[in-house]
Amino acid sequence: MKAYLFTLLLAAGSLTSIAQDSLAVDTTTVKESSKAKKSIKVVGVEIGKSKSDSIRKPSSKFSFQLTFSRIDLGLATFLDRGSYTLSEENSFLENQQFKTNNFGFEFLQTGYRFNSYFKIYLAAGLDWNHIRLKRDITILPDEPKISYKEEDIDFKKNRFSSNYLRIPLSFQFRSKDDGRGNKVYFVAGPEVGFLITGKTKQVSKEMGKVKFKDDFNFNPFRYGAFARAGYNGVGFYVKYYANDVFADNQGLTKDFKNLNFGLTVGF
């Protein structure tokens, strides 16, 4: 968790740098017959000439780039048949809410800007949910359904995690610059995810540190929607996944869904 906060602060600092294009201004004096005439050239285009005399190459509205943005750090929570209270079947996932977190970022994007205020882009990134379990249990791998066993161990840390490749389609709206040169952003759209791995991490006096990777019956494919709003590159996000946390017929109940929300950096 400390490493995530350090990454978030480092990214926030790097995102505040602004690149500016330099314009070369050249003042020349041109003599025509007996009259002297002054003209000013800006980036090779002479002011005062007709439009047909100067040719400007329009910049492309398409973009494709590596990036490090939409850095999310927030809380992960669950809706059990529409309720924030877990049912008896899912009570094994009772967690320490403020240590059950969501972290993610995007590293690749391609898009099209229609104008100064509206852009559509498709991105790819990584997304983690870390569930800090309250109960002293072990989630079992290689089971046909999500399963666990009670342990006679006092775990100092008992974490159950999932890691997804996230692919959002974003519709971005932004305002004009304000007096400080900053903008208000609103971004929303659908998102799909593909499971990379599940993981358990347990720390105890009896066993030391134990880690294990498996799919742990997590849904191999998830889909949902997200929204982000902010100012000057910093804001809030919310993400909701419409299908179940666990794969079909591998959860203990149906209609068990994931909701994440928190702070975001970079638009």
CSV table of C-alpha atoms in Angstrom, one decimal:
chain,number,residue,atom,x,y,z
A,1,MET,CA,0.0,0.0,0.0
A,2,LYS,CA,2.9,2.4,0.8
A,3,ALA,CA,4.4,1.6,-2.6
A,4,TYR,CA,1.2,2.5,-4.3
A,5,LEU,CA,1.0,5.9,-2.5
A,6,PHE,CA,4.6,6.6,-3.5
A,7,THR,CA,3.9,5.7,-7.1
A,8,LEU,CA,0.7,7.9,-7.1
A,9,LEU,CA,2.6,11.0,-5.7
A,10,LEU,CA,5.5,10.5,-8.2
A,11,ALA,CA,3.0,10.3,-11.1
A,12,ALA,CA,1.2,13.4,-9.9
A,13,GLY,CA,4.4,15.4,-9.9
A,14,SER,CA,5.3,14.2,-13.4
A,15,LEU,CA,1.9,14.9,-14.8
A,16,THR,CA,2.1,18.7,-13.9
A,17,SER,CA,4.9,19.4,-16.4
A,18,ILE,CA,3.7,21.2,-19.5
A,19,ALA,CA,5.4,21.1,-22.9
A,20,GLN,CA,5.3,24.3,-24.9
A,21,ASP,CA,6.1,24.8,-28.6
A,22,SER,CA,8.6,27.6,-29.3
A,23,LEU,CA,7.8,30.1,-32.0
A,24,ALA,CA,10.6,31.7,-34.0
A,25,VAL,CA,9.9,35.3,-34.8
A,26,ASP,CA,11.9,37.0,-37.5
A,27,THR,CA,11.5,40.6,-38.5
A,28,THR,CA,12.8,41.6,-41.9
A,29,THR,CA,12.7,44.6,-44.1
A,30,VAL,CA,11.6,44.1,-47.7
A,31,LYS,CA,12.1,46.9,-50.3
A,32,GLU,CA,9.7,47.1,-53.2
A,33,SER,CA,10.6,49.8,-55.9
A,34,SER,CA,10.9,53.1,-53.9
A,35,LYS,CA,8.7,52.1,-50.9
A,36,ALA,CA,10.0,50.3,-47.8
A,37,LYS,CA,7.7,47.8,-46.2
A,38,LYS,CA,8.1,45.9,-42.9
A,39,SER,CA,6.7,42.3,-42.5
A,40,ILE,CA,6.8,39.9,-39.5
A,41,LYS,CA,7.2,36.2,-40.0
A,42,VAL,CA,5.9,33.7,-37.4
A,43,VAL,CA,7.0,30.1,-37.9
A,44,GLY,CA,7.7,30.8,-41.6
A,45,VAL,CA,4.2,32.2,-42.3
A,46,GLU,CA,4.2,35.9,-43.2
A,47,ILE,CA,1.5,38.0,-41.6
A,48,GLY,CA,-0.3,40.3,-43.9
A,49,LYS,CA,-0.2,37.9,-47.0
A,50,SER,CA,-3.2,36.3,-48.4
A,51,LYS,CA,-4.2,32.8,-47.2
A,52,SER,CA,-3.2,31.3,-50.6
A,53,ASP,CA,0.4,32.5,-50.0
A,54,SER,CA,0.9,30.4,-46.9
A,55,ILE,CA,0.4,26.7,-46.4
A,56,ARG,CA,-0.2,25.3,-42.9
A,57,LYS,CA,0.0,21.5,-42.3
A,58,PRO,CA,-2.9,20.5,-40.0
A,59,SER,CA,-1.9,18.4,-37.0
A,60,SER,CA,-3.4,14.9,-36.9
A,61,LYS,CA,-6.5,14.3,-34.7
A,62,PHE,CA,-5.5,10.7,-34.2
A,63,SER,CA,-3.1,9.7,-31.4
A,64,PHE,CA,-1.4,6.5,-30.4
A,65,GLN,CA,1.0,6.6,-27.4
A,66,LEU,CA,2.5,5.0,-24.4
A,67,THR,CA,1.2,6.7,-21.2
A,68,PHE,CA,1.1,6.5,-17.5
A,69,SER,CA,-2.2,8.0,-16.5
A,70,ARG,CA,-5.7,7.4,-15.0
A,71,ILE,CA,-3.9,6.2,-11.9
A,72,ASP,CA,-6.6,5.0,-9.5
A,73,LEU,CA,-6.3,4.5,-5.8
A,74,GLY,CA,-9.4,3.8,-3.8
A,75,LEU,CA,-11.6,1.4,-1.9
A,76,ALA,CA,-13.0,-1.9,-3.2
A,77,THR,CA,-16.4,-3.0,-2.0
A,78,PHE,CA,-19.0,-5.6,-2.9
A,79,LEU,CA,-22.7,-5.7,-3.5
A,80,ASP,CA,-24.3,-9.0,-2.4
A,81,ARG,CA,-27.7,-9.1,-4.2
A,82,GLY,CA,-27.9,-5.3,-4.1
A,83,SER,CA,-26.8,-5.0,-0.4
A,84,TYR,CA,-23.5,-3.9,1.1
A,85,THR,CA,-24.1,-6.4,3.9
A,86,LEU,CA,-22.7,-9.8,3.0
A,87,SER,CA,-25.0,-12.8,3.1
A,88,GLU,CA,-24.2,-15.8,5.3
A,89,GLU,CA,-22.8,-17.7,2.3
A,90,ASN,CA,-20.4,-14.9,1.4
A,91,SER,CA,-19.5,-13.9,5.0
A,92,PHE,CA,-16.1,-15.5,4.6
A,93,LEU,CA,-15.2,-12.4,2.5
A,94,GLU,CA,-15.9,-10.1,5.4
A,95,ASN,CA,-13.0,-7.6,5.2
A,96,GLN,CA,-11.3,-4.6,6.8
A,97,GLN,CA,-12.9,-1.9,4.6
A,98,PHE,CA,-10.2,0.7,4.7
A,99,LYS,CA,-7.5,-1.9,3.9
A,100,THR,CA,-9.5,-3.4,1.1
A,101,ASN,CA,-8.4,-1.3,-1.8
A,102,ASN,CA,-8.4,-0.9,-5.6
A,103,PHE,CA,-5.3,0.2,-7.5
A,104,GLY,CA,-4.8,0.6,-11.3
A,105,PHE,CA,-3.3,2.6,-14.1
A,106,GLU,CA,-3.3,2.8,-17.9
A,107,PHE,CA,-0.1,2.4,-20.0
A,108,LEU,CA,-1.3,2.5,-23.6
A,109,GLN,CA,-4.0,4.6,-25.5
A,110,THR,CA,-5.2,5.4,-28.9
A,111,GLY,CA,-7.9,8.0,-29.7
A,112,TYR,CA,-9.4,10.6,-31.9
A,113,ARG,CA,-10.0,14.3,-30.8
A,114,PHE,CA,-13.0,15.8,-32.5
A,115,ASN,CA,-12.4,19.3,-31.1
A,116,SER,CA,-10.8,21.1,-28.2
A,117,TYR,CA,-13.6,19.8,-25.8
A,118,PHE,CA,-14.3,16.2,-26.9
A,119,LYS,CA,-12.2,13.2,-27.4
A,120,ILE,CA,-12.7,9.4,-27.7
A,121,TYR,CA,-9.9,7.0,-26.8
A,122,LEU,CA,-9.4,3.3,-26.2
A,123,ALA,CA,-6.8,2.4,-23.5
A,124,ALA,CA,-5.2,-0.6,-21.9
A,125,GLY,CA,-4.0,-0.9,-18.3
A,126,LEU,CA,-3.8,-3.0,-15.1
A,127,ASP,CA,-6.2,-3.2,-12.2
A,128,TRP,CA,-5.8,-4.9,-8.8
A,129,ASN,CA,-8.4,-5.5,-6.0
A,130,HIS,CA,-6.8,-6.4,-2.6
A,131,ILE,CA,-9.3,-7.8,-0.1
A,132,ARG,CA,-8.0,-7.8,3.5
A,133,LEU,CA,-9.9,-10.6,5.1
A,134,LYS,CA,-11.0,-10.4,8.8
A,135,ARG,CA,-11.4,-14.1,9.4
A,136,ASP,CA,-8.5,-16.5,9.9
A,137,ILE,CA,-9.2,-18.6,6.8
A,138,THR,CA,-7.3,-19.9,3.7
A,139,ILE,CA,-8.9,-19.6,0.3
A,140,LEU,CA,-8.3,-22.9,-1.5
A,141,PRO,CA,-6.9,-23.2,-5.0
A,142,ASP,CA,-8.0,-25.6,-7.7
A,143,GLU,CA,-11.6,-26.0,-6.5
A,144,PRO,CA,-14.7,-26.3,-8.7
A,145,LYS,CA,-16.3,-23.5,-6.5
A,146,ILE,CA,-14.8,-20.8,-4.4
A,147,SER,CA,-13.8,-22.7,-1.1
A,148,TYR,CA,-12.0,-22.0,2.1
A,149,LYS,CA,-11.0,-23.6,5.3
A,150,GLU,CA,-10.8,-22.3,8.8
A,151,GLU,CA,-7.4,-22.0,10.3
A,152,ASP,CA,-6.2,-22.1,14.0
A,153,ILE,CA,-3.8,-19.3,13.2
A,154,ASP,CA,-3.8,-15.7,14.1
A,155,PHE,CA,-3.0,-14.0,10.8
A,156,LYS,CA,-1.4,-10.6,11.0
A,157,LYS,CA,-2.2,-10.2,7.3
A,158,ASN,CA,-4.6,-12.3,5.2
A,159,ARG,CA,-5.1,-10.8,1.7
A,160,PHE,CA,-7.1,-12.1,-1.2
A,161,SER,CA,-6.4,-10.4,-4.5
A,162,SER,CA,-7.3,-10.3,-8.2
A,163,ASN,CA,-5.4,-8.7,-11.1
A,164,TYR,CA,-7.0,-7.8,-14.4
A,165,LEU,CA,-6.0,-6.4,-17.7
A,166,ARG,CA,-8.5,-3.5,-18.1
A,167,ILE,CA,-9.6,-2.1,-21.4
A,168,PRO,CA,-11.8,1.0,-21.1
A,169,LEU,CA,-13.4,3.0,-24.0
A,170,SER,CA,-13.4,6.6,-22.8
A,171,PHE,CA,-15.6,9.6,-23.8
A,172,GLN,CA,-13.7,12.6,-22.5
A,173,PHE,CA,-15.2,16.1,-22.1
A,174,ARG,CA,-13.2,19.0,-21.0
A,175,SER,CA,-13.8,22.7,-20.4
A,176,LYS,CA,-12.0,25.8,-21.7
A,177,ASP,CA,-9.0,26.9,-19.7
A,178,ASP,CA,-9.7,28.9,-16.7
A,179,GLY,CA,-7.7,31.9,-15.5
A,180,ARG,CA,-4.9,29.6,-14.3
A,181,GLY,CA,-4.8,27.7,-17.5
A,182,ASN,CA,-6.4,24.6,-16.0
A,183,LYS,CA,-9.4,22.6,-17.2
A,184,VAL,CA,-12.4,20.6,-15.7
A,185,TYR,CA,-12.6,17.0,-17.0
A,186,PHE,CA,-15.4,14.5,-17.2
A,187,VAL,CA,-14.7,11.0,-18.6
A,188,ALA,CA,-17.1,8.0,-18.7
A,189,GLY,CA,-17.6,4.8,-20.7
A,190,PRO,CA,-17.7,1.0,-20.7
A,191,GLU,CA,-14.8,-1.2,-19.5
A,192,VAL,CA,-13.9,-4.8,-19.9
A,193,GLY,CA,-11.3,-6.8,-18.1
A,194,PHE,CA,-9.4,-10.1,-18.5
A,195,LEU,CA,-8.2,-12.0,-15.5
A,196,ILE,CA,-4.4,-12.2,-15.2
A,197,THR,CA,-4.2,-14.0,-11.9
A,198,GLY,CA,-5.6,-14.3,-8.4
A,199,LYS,CA,-3.4,-14.4,-5.3
A,200,THR,CA,-3.4,-15.0,-1.6
A,201,LYS,CA,-0.8,-13.5,0.8
A,202,GLN,CA,-0.8,-14.6,4.5
A,203,VAL,CA,1.5,-13.4,7.2
A,204,SER,CA,1.6,-15.1,10.6
A,205,LYS,CA,4.0,-16.0,13.4
A,206,GLU,CA,3.4,-19.7,12.9
A,207,MET,CA,3.9,-19.8,9.1
A,208,GLY,CA,5.8,-16.6,8.3
A,209,LYS,CA,4.9,-15.2,4.9
A,210,VAL,CA,3.0,-17.4,2.4
A,211,LYS,CA,1.9,-16.5,-1.1
A,212,PHE,CA,0.0,-18.5,-3.6
A,213,LYS,CA,-1.3,-17.8,-7.1
A,214,ASP,CA,-4.3,-19.3,-8.8
A,215,ASP,CA,-7.4,-18.1,-10.6
A,216,PHE,CA,-9.3,-18.8,-7.3
A,217,ASN,CA,-12.6,-19.0,-9.3
A,218,PHE,CA,-12.5,-15.3,-10.2
A,219,ASN,CA,-14.5,-14.4,-13.3
A,220,PRO,CA,-12.1,-14.7,-16.3
A,221,PHE,CA,-13.9,-11.9,-18.1
A,222,ARG,CA,-15.7,-8.9,-16.5
A,223,TYR,CA,-17.5,-5.9,-17.9
A,224,GLY,CA,-18.9,-2.8,-16.5
A,225,ALA,CA,-18.8,1.0,-16.6
A,226,PHE,CA,-16.8,3.8,-15.1
A,227,ALA,CA,-16.8,7.6,-14.6
A,228,ARG,CA,-14.1,10.1,-13.7
A,229,ALA,CA,-14.4,13.8,-12.9
A,230,GLY,CA,-11.7,16.3,-11.9
A,231,TYR,CA,-9.8,19.5,-12.2
A,232,ASN,CA,-6.2,20.1,-13.3
A,233,GLY,CA,-5.4,16.4,-13.6
A,234,VAL,CA,-6.7,15.2,-10.2
A,235,GLY,CA,-10.2,14.0,-9.4
A,236,PHE,CA,-12.5,11.1,-8.3
A,237,TYR,CA,-13.5,7.9,-10.0
A,238,VAL,CA,-16.1,5.2,-9.6
A,239,LYS,CA,-16.2,1.8,-11.4
A,240,TYR,CA,-19.0,-0.8,-11.3
A,241,TYR,CA,-18.8,-4.3,-12.8
A,242,ALA,CA,-22.1,-5.7,-14.0
A,243,ASN,CA,-21.2,-9.4,-13.9
A,244,ASP,CA,-20.4,-11.5,-10.9
A,245,VAL,CA,-17.0,-11.4,-9.1
A,246,PHE,CA,-16.7,-15.2,-9.5
A,247,ALA,CA,-17.1,-17.3,-12.6
A,248,ASP,CA,-20.5,-18.8,-13.6
A,249,ASN,CA,-21.5,-21.5,-11.2
A,250,GLN,CA,-18.3,-21.1,-9.2
A,251,GLY,CA,-19.5,-18.5,-6.6
A,252,LEU,CA,-21.5,-19.5,-3.6
A,253,THR,CA,-24.3,-17.1,-4.6
A,254,LYS,CA,-25.4,-15.2,-7.7
A,255,ASP,CA,-25.5,-11.4,-8.0
A,256,PHE,CA,-22.3,-10.8,-6.2
A,257,LYS,CA,-20.7,-7.7,-7.7
A,258,ASN,CA,-17.8,-5.4,-7.3
A,259,LEU,CA,-17.9,-1.6,-6.9
A,260,ASN,CA,-14.7,0.6,-6.6
A,261,PHE,CA,-14.3,4.3,-6.0
A,262,GLY,CA,-11.6,6.7,-4.9
A,263,LEU,CA,-9.0,9.2,-6.1
A,264,THR,CA,-7.6,9.4,-9.7
A,265,VAL,CA,-4.6,11.2,-11.2
A,266,GLY,CA,-4.3,12.0,-14.9
A,267,PHE,CA,-7.0,12.5,-17.5
